[in-house]
Amino acid sequence: MLKGDFPVERFRDIPTPFYYYDLPLLRRTLDVVQRQLDRNPTYRVHYAIKANFNPRILAEIAARGFGADCVSGAEVRAALAAGFPPEGIVFAGVGKSDAEIRFALQQGIARFNVESAAELEVIDEIAGTLGCVAPVSLRINPDIGAHTHAGITTGLAENKFGINYEQMDEVMDLSLSLPHVRYCGLHFHIGSQILDMMDYVALCNRINELVLRLQRAGRRVGDINVGGGLGINYQHPNHLPIADFEGWFEVFRKHLRLPEGTEVHFEPGRSLVAPCGTLIARVLYVKQGTRKQFAIIDGSMTELVRPAMYKAYHRVENLSSDEPEEVYDVVGPVCESSDVFVKEASIDRCRRGDLMAIRSAGAYGESMASHYNCHPLPDCFFFEG
Ligand code: LLP
């Protein structure tokens, strides 16, 4: 089996499970995005820090001058601590609390991506008490279905996110009438792990339609934030370690029809950080069940919940073995039947003590870790290159 290039010797004395981050790969990925930004001077990137808010990862991304997309007051705080300037921070979320809104206003963040008329009124009121004006974009639910897991679509009318696009004009009127908010643009996000670029073409078409509607009514469009969602290749992390950023930006270059000079903002999360992260765990036991063979490892759904939560696929490699492949269910020790990484996977023969790599785990891995079963949060190890 083709495996990733890992410094296995150095792993020997590190207690497992832990996250391993390949920083040179992260930097190569950021270089690719940087080149796209150099070609498109009106494009801005805000890294969606929910994907991974490990301070070391945040610092690498902040150092590029990218902005941050946050979804809680604590994420805004983490972004600031890592060196993202407030002028690059955007704050989305359907349930921003008063304390979070106040904190973000006091920090002078770039934008509130507002998800309802009710939220707009609260932001206006809090900004009024602070004697400032809040920059807002309206998050519009475009009713576009992304071809991805049902659990991670966000842009359908049935989802809780954003303002119905039919109500856009009404909420915009409200934003223009309130004294302590300033309308700055529109925000969209259709889902995550999107590989079918036609989904983004559909988003562009919807945006064009709304922009035209605004222009016909003589309204200002402001800037356009198209959200994140670009998928990665979980099947082949060794062949395709960098997401198709070129194809992604190209769709917007080709299909968006916007007034000259309009800024277009992007919020990639997974595509920047997933490939550079691997969960490393050890085989505890190999067990022959009635119908199956299990490789029981010391990593679990508490370090990486995606397989249990979304039935998401992560490639598993045995870094310690060159023996012929056998078929295993790779499972963790947590007291839940869903604590399974892969089922019926062909993996080089496993023995107690072997080091296993669970690949493409840099996004929504460490950031979704839990303490279930009194497990400690995972440690991490950085490969500097
Ligand atoms: N912008 C907004 C407003 C978002 O809600 C999200 C992700 C992003 C940007 C970044 O999306 P990305 O580029 O990472 O796809 N836990 C799930 C993914 C949840 C995504 C939530 N929103 C998973 O493990 O697959």
PDB file of C-alpha atoms and ligand atoms in Angstrom, residues 48 50-51 69 92 139 152 187 189 191-193 227-230 267-271 306 310 364 368, ligand 1:
ATOM      1  CA  ALA A  48     -12.692  29.550   8.569  1.00  0.00           C
ATOM      2  CA  LYS A  50     -13.630  26.405  13.004  1.00  0.00           C
ATOM      3  CA  ALA A  51     -11.786  23.885  10.822  1.00  0.00           C
ATOM      4  CA  ASP A  69     -13.968  33.751   9.478  1.00  0.00           C
ATOM      5  CA  ALA A  92     -21.064  34.672  11.142  1.00  0.00           C
ATOM      6  CA  ARG A 139     -26.127  36.306   5.035  1.00  0.00           C
ATOM      7  CA  ILE A 152     -23.025  19.576   6.162  1.00  0.00           C
ATOM      8  CA  HIS A 187     -22.722  36.757   2.383  1.00  0.00           C
ATOM      9  CA  HIS A 189     -22.225  29.700   2.161  1.00  0.00           C
ATOM     10  CA  GLY A 191     -22.024  23.734   2.458  1.00  0.00           C
ATOM     11  CA  SER A 192     -18.817  21.836   2.944  1.00  0.00           C
ATOM     12  CA  GLN A 193     -16.700  19.173   1.195  1.00  0.00           C
ATOM     13  CA  GLY A 227     -18.302  31.409   1.814  1.00  0.00           C
ATOM     14  CA  GLY A 228     -16.170  28.278   1.846  1.00  0.00           C
ATOM     15  CA  GLY A 229     -16.812  24.621   1.241  1.00  0.00           C
ATOM     16  CA  LEU A 230     -14.193  23.542  -1.287  1.00  0.00           C
ATOM     17  CA  GLU A 267     -13.949  31.490   3.491  1.00  0.00           C
ATOM     18  CA  PRO A 268     -12.050  28.227   2.970  1.00  0.00           C
ATOM     19  CA  GLY A 269     -11.560  26.068   6.037  1.00  0.00           C
ATOM     20  CA  ARG A 270     -11.143  22.368   5.274  1.00  0.00           C
ATOM     21  CA  SER A 271      -9.319  22.852   1.978  1.00  0.00           C
ATOM     22  CA  ARG A 306     -16.103  12.694  11.578  1.00  0.00           C
ATOM     23  CA  TYR A 310     -21.028  11.787   9.234  1.00  0.00           C
ATOM     24  CA  TYR A 364     -12.676  19.294  11.931  1.00  0.00           C
ATOM     25  CA  MET A 368     -14.138  18.791  17.227  1.00  0.00           C
TER      26      MET A 368
HETATM   27  N1  LLP B   1     -18.014  29.800   6.119  1.00  0.00           N
HETATM   28  C1  LLP B   1     -19.084  29.445   6.832  1.00  0.00           C
HETATM   29  C2  LLP B   1     -20.116  30.452   7.072  1.00  0.00           C
HETATM   30  C3  LLP B   1     -19.208  28.146   7.336  1.00  0.00           C
HETATM   31  O1  LLP B   1     -20.282  27.801   8.036  1.00  0.00           O
HETATM   32  C4  LLP B   1     -18.182  27.196   7.086  1.00  0.00           C
HETATM   33  C5  LLP B   1     -18.267  25.828   7.592  1.00  0.00           C
HETATM   34  C6  LLP B   1     -17.071  27.616   6.328  1.00  0.00           C
HETATM   35  C7  LLP B   1     -17.024  28.925   5.864  1.00  0.00           C
HETATM   36  C8  LLP B   1     -15.915  26.712   6.022  1.00  0.00           C
HETATM   37  O2  LLP B   1     -16.299  25.616   5.247  1.00  0.00           O
HETATM   38  P1  LLP B   1     -15.187  24.614   4.684  1.00  0.00           P
HETATM   39  O3  LLP B   1     -14.342  25.356   3.676  1.00  0.00           O
HETATM   40  O4  LLP B   1     -14.371  24.137   5.826  1.00  0.00           O
HETATM   41  O5  LLP B   1     -15.969  23.521   4.072  1.00  0.00           O
HETATM   42  N2  LLP B   1     -17.755  19.576  10.729  1.00  0.00           N
HETATM   43  C9  LLP B   1     -18.061  19.331   9.335  1.00  0.00           C
HETATM   44  C10 LLP B   1     -17.957  20.599   8.507  1.00  0.00           C
HETATM   45  C11 LLP B   1     -18.841  21.705   9.026  1.00  0.00           C
HETATM   46  C12 LLP B   1     -18.673  22.986   8.246  1.00  0.00           C
HETATM   47  C13 LLP B   1     -19.392  24.106   8.896  1.00  0.00           C
HETATM   48  N3  LLP B   1     -19.264  25.368   8.243  1.00  0.00           N
HETATM   49  C14 LLP B   1     -17.124  18.256   8.816  1.00  0.00           C
HETATM   50  O6  LLP B   1     -16.330  17.721   9.603  1.00  0.00           O
HETATM   51  O7  LLP B   1     -17.189  17.856   7.649  1.00  0.00           O
END
